[in-house]
PDB file of C-alpha atoms in Angstrom:
ATOM      1  CA  UNK A 644      49.868  18.197 262.874  1.00  0.00           C
ATOM      2  CA  UNK A 645      49.244  21.707 261.540  1.00  0.00           C
ATOM      3  CA  UNK A 646      51.781  24.180 260.128  1.00  0.00           C
ATOM      4  CA  UNK A 647      51.381  27.821 259.134  1.00  0.00           C
ATOM      5  CA  UNK A 648      52.240  26.964 255.512  1.00  0.00           C
ATOM      6  CA  UNK A 649      52.723  23.962 253.239  1.00  0.00           C
ATOM      7  CA  UNK A 650      55.453  21.618 254.502  1.00  0.00           C
ATOM      8  CA  UNK A 651      56.897  18.390 253.145  1.00  0.00           C
ATOM      9  CA  UNK A 652      58.489  15.545 255.111  1.00  0.00           C
ATOM     10  CA  UNK A 653      61.023  13.280 253.443  1.00  0.00           C
ATOM     11  CA  UNK A 654      64.161  11.194 253.764  1.00  0.00           C
ATOM     12  CA  UNK A 655      63.102   8.781 256.477  1.00  0.00           C
ATOM     13  CA  UNK A 656      63.393   5.014 256.518  1.00  0.00           C
ATOM     14  CA  UNK A 657      59.715   4.920 257.537  1.00  0.00           C
ATOM     15  CA  UNK A 658      56.920   7.420 258.172  1.00  0.00           C
ATOM     16  CA  UNK A 659      57.032   9.555 261.332  1.00  0.00           C
ATOM     17  CA  UNK A 660      54.991   8.700 264.415  1.00  0.00           C
ATOM     18  CA  UNK A 661      53.611  10.387 267.492  1.00  0.00           C
ATOM     19  CA  UNK A 662      54.013   8.642 270.832  1.00  0.00           C
ATOM     20  CA  UNK A 663      50.863   9.026 272.929  1.00  0.00           C
ATOM     21  CA  UNK A 664      50.539   9.218 276.699  1.00  0.00           C
ATOM     22  CA  UNK A 665      48.656   5.915 276.836  1.00  0.00           C
ATOM     23  CA  UNK A 666      51.629   4.068 275.385  1.00  0.00           C
ATOM     24  CA  UNK A 667      50.271   3.833 271.842  1.00  0.00           C
ATOM     25  CA  UNK A 668      51.360   5.515 268.599  1.00  0.00           C
ATOM     26  CA  UNK A 669      49.689   7.670 265.963  1.00  0.00           C
ATOM     27  CA  UNK A 670      51.256   6.971 262.560  1.00  0.00           C
ATOM     28  CA  UNK A 671      51.471   9.454 259.671  1.00  0.00           C
ATOM     29  CA  UNK A 672      48.887   8.642 256.986  1.00  0.00           C
ATOM     30  CA  UNK A 673      48.433  11.625 254.596  1.00  0.00           C
ATOM     31  CA  UNK A 674      48.717  15.364 253.958  1.00  0.00           C
ATOM     32  CA  UNK A 675      52.421  15.543 253.051  1.00  0.00           C
ATOM     33  CA  UNK A 676      53.150  18.750 251.138  1.00  0.00           C
ATOM     34  CA  UNK A 677      50.204  20.608 252.667  1.00  0.00           C
ATOM     35  CA  UNK A 678      49.826  22.619 255.868  1.00  0.00           C
ATOM     36  CA  UNK A 679      48.080  19.748 257.657  1.00  0.00           C
ATOM     37  CA  UNK A 680      49.736  16.358 258.118  1.00  0.00           C
ATOM     38  CA  UNK A 681      47.407  13.640 259.368  1.00  0.00           C
ATOM     39  CA  UNK A 682      48.326  10.854 261.769  1.00  0.00           C
ATOM     40  CA  UNK A 683      46.162   7.849 262.494  1.00  0.00           C
ATOM     41  CA  UNK A 684      45.675   6.088 265.816  1.00  0.00           C
ATOM     42  CA  UNK A 685      43.395   3.047 266.050  1.00  0.00           C
ATOM     43  CA  UNK A 686      42.032   2.506 269.556  1.00  0.00           C
ATOM     44  CA  UNK A 687      42.509  -0.954 271.044  1.00  0.00           C
ATOM     45  CA  UNK A 688      41.125  -2.593 274.168  1.00  0.00           C
ATOM     46  CA  UNK A 689      42.935  -1.380 277.263  1.00  0.00           C
ATOM     47  CA  UNK A 690      44.045   1.980 275.788  1.00  0.00           C
ATOM     48  CA  UNK A 691      41.979   3.872 278.362  1.00  0.00           C
ATOM     49  CA  UNK A 692      43.125   7.323 279.444  1.00  0.00           C
ATOM     50  CA  UNK A 693      41.261  10.371 280.739  1.00  0.00           C
ATOM     51  CA  UNK A 694      43.036  13.002 278.602  1.00  0.00           C
ATOM     52  CA  UNK A 695      44.861  11.838 275.471  1.00  0.00           C
ATOM     53  CA  UNK A 696      48.019  13.768 274.580  1.00  0.00           C
ATOM     54  CA  UNK A 697      51.196  13.507 272.481  1.00  0.00           C
ATOM     55  CA  UNK A 698      54.421  12.989 274.411  1.00  0.00           C
ATOM     56  CA  UNK A 699      56.989  12.863 271.588  1.00  0.00           C
ATOM     57  CA  UNK A 700      57.594  12.832 267.841  1.00  0.00           C
ATOM     58  CA  UNK A 701      59.465   9.840 266.461  1.00  0.00           C
ATOM     59  CA  UNK A 702      61.034  11.187 263.267  1.00  0.00           C
ATOM     60  CA  UNK A 703      62.356   7.880 261.899  1.00  0.00           C
ATOM     61  CA  UNK A 704      64.967   9.825 259.911  1.00  0.00           C
ATOM     62  CA  UNK A 705      62.513  12.260 258.319  1.00  0.00           C
ATOM     63  CA  UNK A 706      63.051  16.009 257.934  1.00  0.00           C
ATOM     64  CA  UNK A 707      60.414  18.680 257.323  1.00  0.00           C
ATOM     65  CA  UNK A 708      60.841  21.713 255.071  1.00  0.00           C
ATOM     66  CA  UNK A 709      59.025  24.256 252.996  1.00  0.00           C
ATOM     67  CA  UNK A 710      60.344  25.146 249.532  1.00  0.00           C
ATOM     68  CA  UNK A 711      63.678  26.334 250.879  1.00  0.00           C
ATOM     69  CA  UNK A 712      64.013  26.025 254.653  1.00  0.00           C
ATOM     70  CA  UNK A 713      64.112  23.043 257.003  1.00  0.00           C
ATOM     71  CA  UNK A 714      61.532  23.245 259.778  1.00  0.00           C
ATOM     72  CA  UNK A 715      62.613  22.730 263.365  1.00  0.00           C
ATOM     73  CA  UNK A 716      60.200  20.122 264.710  1.00  0.00           C
ATOM     74  CA  UNK A 717      59.280  21.081 268.260  1.00  0.00           C
ATOM     75  CA  UNK A 718      56.052  19.785 269.728  1.00  0.00           C
ATOM     76  CA  UNK A 719      53.636  22.529 270.815  1.00  0.00           C
ATOM     77  CA  UNK A 720      52.911  22.746 274.532  1.00  0.00           C
ATOM     78  CA  UNK A 721      50.142  24.089 276.749  1.00  0.00           C
ATOM     79  CA  UNK A 722      47.017  25.286 274.965  1.00  0.00           C
ATOM     80  CA  UNK A 723      48.451  24.413 271.541  1.00  0.00           C
ATOM     81  CA  UNK A 724      49.130  20.768 272.399  1.00  0.00           C
ATOM     82  CA  UNK A 725      46.676  17.970 271.641  1.00  0.00           C
ATOM     83  CA  UNK A 726      45.746  17.712 275.304  1.00  0.00           C
ATOM     84  CA  UNK A 727      45.373  21.482 275.579  1.00  0.00           C
ATOM     85  CA  UNK A 728      43.230  21.915 272.464  1.00  0.00           C
ATOM     86  CA  UNK A 729      41.093  18.787 272.711  1.00  0.00           C
ATOM     87  CA  UNK A 730      39.517  16.944 275.603  1.00  0.00           C
ATOM     88  CA  UNK A 731      39.808  13.391 274.282  1.00  0.00           C
ATOM     89  CA  UNK A 732      39.002  10.489 276.594  1.00  0.00           C
ATOM     90  CA  UNK A 733      39.798   6.940 275.536  1.00  0.00           C
ATOM     91  CA  UNK A 734      37.340   4.529 277.128  1.00  0.00           C
ATOM     92  CA  UNK A 735      37.233   0.904 276.038  1.00  0.00           C
ATOM     93  CA  UNK A 736      35.420  -0.489 279.100  1.00  0.00           C
ATOM     94  CA  UNK A 737      31.739  -1.349 278.771  1.00  0.00           C
ATOM     95  CA  UNK A 738      29.363  -0.003 281.439  1.00  0.00           C
ATOM     96  CA  UNK A 739      28.022  -2.373 284.080  1.00  0.00           C
ATOM     97  CA  UNK A 740      25.114  -2.563 286.503  1.00  0.00           C
ATOM     98  CA  UNK A 741      26.600  -1.350 289.782  1.00  0.00           C
ATOM     99  CA  UNK A 742      23.570  -1.472 292.069  1.00  0.00           C
ATOM    100  CA  UNK A 743      19.848  -2.082 292.413  1.00  0.00           C
ATOM    101  CA  UNK A 744      18.065  -0.237 295.207  1.00  0.00           C
ATOM    102  CA  UNK A 745      14.507   0.059 296.495  1.00  0.00           C
ATOM    103  CA  UNK A 746      12.920   3.488 296.788  1.00  0.00           C
ATOM    104  CA  UNK A 747       9.743   2.318 298.548  1.00  0.00           C
ATOM    105  CA  UNK A 748       9.603   1.813 302.323  1.00  0.00           C
ATOM    106  CA  UNK A 749       9.825  -1.685 303.761  1.00  0.00           C
ATOM    107  CA  UNK A 750       6.592  -3.455 304.695  1.00  0.00           C
ATOM    108  CA  UNK A 751       3.748  -5.529 303.311  1.00  0.00           C
ATOM    109  CA  UNK A 752       2.072  -4.477 300.063  1.00  0.00           C
ATOM    110  CA  UNK A 753      -1.319  -5.613 298.747  1.00  0.00           C
ATOM    111  CA  UNK A 754      -2.826  -5.616 295.264  1.00  0.00           C
ATOM    112  CA  UNK A 755      -3.068  -2.147 293.732  1.00  0.00           C
ATOM    113  CA  UNK A 756      -0.042  -0.785 295.583  1.00  0.00           C
ATOM    114  CA  UNK A 757       3.203   0.182 293.821  1.00  0.00           C
ATOM    115  CA  UNK A 758       6.830  -0.570 294.623  1.00  0.00           C
ATOM    116  CA  UNK A 759       9.574   1.622 293.129  1.00  0.00           C
ATOM    117  CA  UNK A 760      13.160   0.548 292.449  1.00  0.00           C
ATOM    118  CA  UNK A 761      16.243   2.195 290.934  1.00  0.00           C
ATOM    119  CA  UNK A 762      18.950   0.633 288.770  1.00  0.00           C
ATOM    120  CA  UNK A 763      22.354   2.367 288.755  1.00  0.00           C
ATOM    121  CA  UNK A 764      25.117   1.944 286.169  1.00  0.00           C
ATOM    122  CA  UNK A 765      28.870   2.184 286.705  1.00  0.00           C
ATOM    123  CA  UNK A 766      29.213   5.310 284.526  1.00  0.00           C
ATOM    124  CA  UNK A 767      27.217   7.820 282.510  1.00  0.00           C
ATOM    125  CA  UNK A 768      25.075   6.099 279.879  1.00  0.00           C
ATOM    126  CA  UNK A 769      22.637   6.893 277.114  1.00  0.00           C
ATOM    127  CA  UNK A 770      19.644   4.603 276.687  1.00  0.00           C
ATOM    128  CA  UNK A 771      17.698   4.061 273.498  1.00  0.00           C
ATOM    129  CA  UNK A 772      14.171   2.618 273.914  1.00  0.00           C
ATOM    130  CA  UNK A 773      14.366   2.802 277.715  1.00  0.00           C
ATOM    131  CA  UNK A 774      10.781   1.542 277.900  1.00  0.00           C
ATOM    132  CA  UNK A 775      12.086  -1.882 276.848  1.00  0.00           C
ATOM    133  CA  UNK A 776      13.923  -2.336 280.167  1.00  0.00           C
ATOM    134  CA  UNK A 777      12.223  -4.544 282.785  1.00  0.00           C
ATOM    135  CA  UNK A 778      12.998  -6.165 286.115  1.00  0.00           C
ATOM    136  CA  UNK A 779      11.864  -9.767 286.388  1.00  0.00           C
ATOM    137  CA  UNK A 780      10.372 -10.356 289.857  1.00  0.00           C
ATOM    138  CA  UNK A 781       9.714 -13.468 291.936  1.00  0.00           C
ATOM    139  CA  UNK A 782       6.104 -12.689 292.872  1.00  0.00           C
ATOM    140  CA  UNK A 783       4.660 -14.667 289.944  1.00  0.00           C
ATOM    141  CA  UNK A 784       5.577 -16.589 286.801  1.00  0.00           C
ATOM    142  CA  UNK A 785       5.681 -13.493 284.541  1.00  0.00           C
ATOM    143  CA  UNK A 786       5.834 -10.462 286.799  1.00  0.00           C
ATOM    144  CA  UNK A 787       7.861  -7.356 285.972  1.00  0.00           C
ATOM    145  CA  UNK A 788       8.749  -3.945 287.293  1.00  0.00           C
ATOM    146  CA  UNK A 789       8.197  -1.836 284.182  1.00  0.00           C
ATOM    147  CA  UNK A 790       7.620   1.790 283.087  1.00  0.00           C
ATOM    148  CA  UNK A 791      11.379   2.415 283.102  1.00  0.00           C
ATOM    149  CA  UNK A 792      12.210   6.109 283.414  1.00  0.00           C
ATOM    150  CA  UNK A 793      15.636   7.742 283.177  1.00  0.00           C
ATOM    151  CA  UNK A 794      16.144   9.717 286.396  1.00  0.00           C
ATOM    152  CA  UNK A 795      19.811  10.724 285.865  1.00  0.00           C
ATOM    153  CA  UNK A 796      22.675   9.996 283.473  1.00  0.00           C
ATOM    154  CA  UNK A 797      23.435   6.859 285.530  1.00  0.00           C
ATOM    155  CA  UNK A 798      20.072   5.691 286.903  1.00  0.00           C
ATOM    156  CA  UNK A 799      16.744   4.279 285.764  1.00  0.00           C
ATOM    157  CA  UNK A 800      13.609   3.966 287.913  1.00  0.00           C
ATOM    158  CA  UNK A 801      11.118   1.087 287.637  1.00  0.00           C
ATOM    159  CA  UNK A 802       7.533   0.814 288.880  1.00  0.00           C
ATOM    160  CA  UNK A 803       5.976  -2.464 290.003  1.00  0.00           C
ATOM    161  CA  UNK A 804       2.177  -2.303 290.281  1.00  0.00           C
ATOM    162  CA  UNK A 805       1.026  -5.284 292.323  1.00  0.00           C
ATOM    163  CA  UNK A 806      -1.851  -7.350 290.947  1.00  0.00           C
ATOM    164  CA  UNK A 807      -4.068 -10.041 292.466  1.00  0.00           C
ATOM    165  CA  UNK A 808      -2.518 -13.480 293.051  1.00  0.00           C
ATOM    166  CA  UNK A 809       1.021 -12.072 293.173  1.00  0.00           C
ATOM    167  CA  UNK A 810       2.836 -13.014 296.372  1.00  0.00           C
ATOM    168  CA  UNK A 811       6.444 -13.023 297.594  1.00  0.00           C
ATOM    169  CA  UNK A 812       8.065 -13.069 301.016  1.00  0.00           C
ATOM    170  CA  UNK A 813      10.347 -11.329 300.465  1.00  0.00           C
ATOM    171  CA  UNK A 814      10.151  -9.762 297.023  1.00  0.00           C
ATOM    172  CA  UNK A 815      13.258 -10.183 294.863  1.00  0.00           C
ATOM    173  CA  UNK A 816      14.470  -9.278 291.361  1.00  0.00           C
ATOM    174  CA  UNK A 817      15.662 -12.360 289.477  1.00  0.00           C
ATOM    175  CA  UNK A 818      17.001 -10.678 286.329  1.00  0.00           C
ATOM    176  CA  UNK A 819      17.101  -7.595 284.127  1.00  0.00           C
ATOM    177  CA  UNK A 820      15.484  -7.853 280.705  1.00  0.00           C
ATOM    178  CA  UNK A 821      16.856  -5.411 278.127  1.00  0.00           C
ATOM    179  CA  UNK A 822      14.169  -6.000 275.514  1.00  0.00           C
ATOM    180  CA  UNK A 823      14.527  -3.331 272.822  1.00  0.00           C
ATOM    181  CA  UNK A 824      16.653  -1.068 275.050  1.00  0.00           C
ATOM    182  CA  UNK A 825      20.267  -0.360 274.073  1.00  0.00           C
ATOM    183  CA  UNK A 826      22.549   1.015 276.785  1.00  0.00           C
ATOM    184  CA  UNK A 827      25.854   2.701 275.872  1.00  0.00           C
ATOM    185  CA  UNK A 828      28.411   4.807 277.686  1.00  0.00           C
ATOM    186  CA  UNK A 829      29.609   8.142 276.329  1.00  0.00           C
ATOM    187  CA  UNK A 830      32.310   6.419 274.243  1.00  0.00           C
ATOM    188  CA  UNK A 831      29.784   4.073 272.630  1.00  0.00           C
ATOM    189  CA  UNK A 832      30.661   0.922 274.590  1.00  0.00           C
ATOM    190  CA  UNK A 833      27.518  -1.195 274.870  1.00  0.00           C
ATOM    191  CA  UNK A 834      26.343  -2.687 278.160  1.00  0.00           C
ATOM    192  CA  UNK A 835      26.799  -6.412 277.580  1.00  0.00           C
ATOM    193  CA  UNK A 836      26.217  -7.944 281.039  1.00  0.00           C
ATOM    194  CA  UNK A 837      22.820  -7.716 282.711  1.00  0.00           C
ATOM    195  CA  UNK A 838      24.027  -9.443 285.885  1.00  0.00           C
ATOM    196  CA  UNK A 839      22.478  -8.035 289.046  1.00  0.00           C
ATOM    197  CA  UNK A 840      24.375  -7.629 292.337  1.00  0.00           C
ATOM    198  CA  UNK A 841      23.915 -10.646 294.610  1.00  0.00           C
ATOM    199  CA  UNK A 842      22.398  -8.734 297.555  1.00  0.00           C
ATOM    200  CA  UNK A 843      18.597  -8.502 297.535  1.00  0.00           C
ATOM    201  CA  UNK A 844      17.490  -4.873 298.085  1.00  0.00           C
ATOM    202  CA  UNK A 845      13.836  -6.011 298.335  1.00  0.00           C
ATOM    203  CA  UNK A 846      14.468  -8.071 301.498  1.00  0.00           C
ATOM    204  CA  UNK A 847      12.162  -5.822 303.566  1.00  0.00           C
ATOM    205  CA  UNK A 848       9.315  -5.887 301.006  1.00  0.00           C
ATOM    206  CA  UNK A 849       6.556  -8.502 301.268  1.00  0.00           C
ATOM    207  CA  UNK A 850       3.937  -8.866 298.540  1.00  0.00           C
ATOM    208  CA  UNK A 851       0.756 -10.332 300.016  1.00  0.00           C
ATOM    209  CA  UNK A 852      -2.447 -10.343 297.995  1.00  0.00           C
ATOM    210  CA  UNK A 853      -4.053 -13.354 299.715  1.00  0.00           C
ATOM    211  CA  UNK A 854      -7.070 -12.634 301.903  1.00  0.00           C
ATOM    212  CA  UNK A 855      -6.536 -13.664 305.538  1.00  0.00           C
ATOM    213  CA  UNK A 856      -8.051 -16.958 306.637  1.00  0.00           C
ATOM    214  CA  UNK A 857     -11.111 -16.915 308.901  1.00  0.00           C
ATOM    215  CA  UNK A 858     -10.145 -16.924 312.582  1.00  0.00           C
ATOM    216  CA  UNK A 859     -10.601 -20.086 314.660  1.00  0.00           C
ATOM    217  CA  UNK A 860     -12.569 -19.939 317.912  1.00  0.00           C
ATOM    218  CA  UNK A 861     -12.180 -22.651 320.530  1.00  0.00           C
ATOM    219  CA  UNK A 862     -13.767 -23.058 323.975  1.00  0.00           C
ATOM    220  CA  UNK A 863     -12.294 -24.662 327.066  1.00  0.00           C
ATOM    221  CA  UNK A 864     -15.505 -26.664 327.579  1.00  0.00           C
ATOM    222  CA  UNK A 865     -18.228 -28.141 325.371  1.00  0.00           C
ATOM    223  CA  UNK A 866     -21.946 -28.454 325.790  1.00  0.00           C
ATOM    224  CA  UNK A 867     -23.886 -26.487 328.435  1.00  0.00           C
ATOM    225  CA  UNK A 868     -21.805 -25.460 331.397  1.00  0.00           C
ATOM    226  CA  UNK A 869     -23.130 -23.873 334.587  1.00  0.00           C
ATOM    227  CA  UNK A 870     -20.170 -22.980 336.669  1.00  0.00           C
ATOM    228  CA  UNK A 871     -18.660 -20.062 338.487  1.00  0.00           C
ATOM    229  CA  UNK A 872     -15.306 -21.023 337.009  1.00  0.00           C
ATOM    230  CA  UNK A 873     -16.322 -19.669 333.621  1.00  0.00           C
ATOM    231  CA  UNK A 874     -15.269 -20.742 330.137  1.00  0.00           C
ATOM    232  CA  UNK A 875     -12.072 -19.734 328.334  1.00  0.00           C
ATOM    233  CA  UNK A 876     -12.518 -18.555 324.732  1.00  0.00           C
ATOM    234  CA  UNK A 877      -9.444 -18.744 322.487  1.00  0.00           C
ATOM    235  CA  UNK A 878      -9.379 -16.904 319.125  1.00  0.00           C
ATOM    236  CA  UNK A 879      -6.535 -17.546 316.650  1.00  0.00           C
ATOM    237  CA  UNK A 880      -5.921 -16.174 313.186  1.00  0.00           C
ATOM    238  CA  UNK A 881      -3.297 -15.380 310.561  1.00  0.00           C
ATOM    239  CA  UNK A 882      -0.123 -13.797 311.894  1.00  0.00           C
ATOM    240  CA  UNK A 883      -0.275 -10.015 311.585  1.00  0.00           C
ATOM    241  CA  UNK A 884      -4.062  -9.975 311.027  1.00  0.00           C
ATOM    242  CA  UNK A 885      -6.357  -7.700 313.029  1.00  0.00           C
ATOM    243  CA  UNK A 886      -9.249  -9.689 314.547  1.00  0.00           C
ATOM    244  CA  UNK A 887     -12.387  -8.257 316.093  1.00  0.00           C
ATOM    245  CA  UNK A 888     -14.872 -10.392 318.002  1.00  0.00           C
ATOM    246  CA  UNK A 889     -17.604 -10.054 320.597  1.00  0.00           C
ATOM    247  CA  UNK A 890     -19.328 -12.465 323.032  1.00  0.00           C
TER     248      UNK A 890
END
């Protein structure tokens, strides 16, 4: 609380307090006899509010005066109030992972191809050592979507470069690995849960690095056949494979 000159408070049974619009109190702590009296408010879990402001002064029997005159204690309003002068947000809730989405088109992907995915958080975050973030994938024993890149204040993009002997039908992310990355919201709350949403956004992505099996050719007759009825040739192969043959 700031005055235009030195002011002293005295006479109360206890120190004065400000009531705040989130239901908490700021209690006088120092500055008595000067032009600035300081009040302290310690944030607790659940005190969240978008724009902190003072709603009332609890005098607790105190009076304020300069050397000769008692000061009428009226809270400033508008631009001179706490809410008008400062934009203070109280946020005690840690950010969470709100969604995981796939950027790449659905289909089958072979070795050497890339799949891109995006992780979105519940609020604006800052990320230290973003390169430490990884997505653990189900296409092998130690397979990750890596090269994490911040694409907005709420999203990170990952790249999965498919290698030989990696297969999944469909592809899925099993976990998020933070590694050296530290994720905080604007108030400094640290992301503590790395739980992914239950839905699998990779359900339309198949990772297939196995070479197709050789097609099987069967005839409707064996040995040498001389007949106008002809012989039926049946060619079968892996589902989805393109087979070319000639007789």
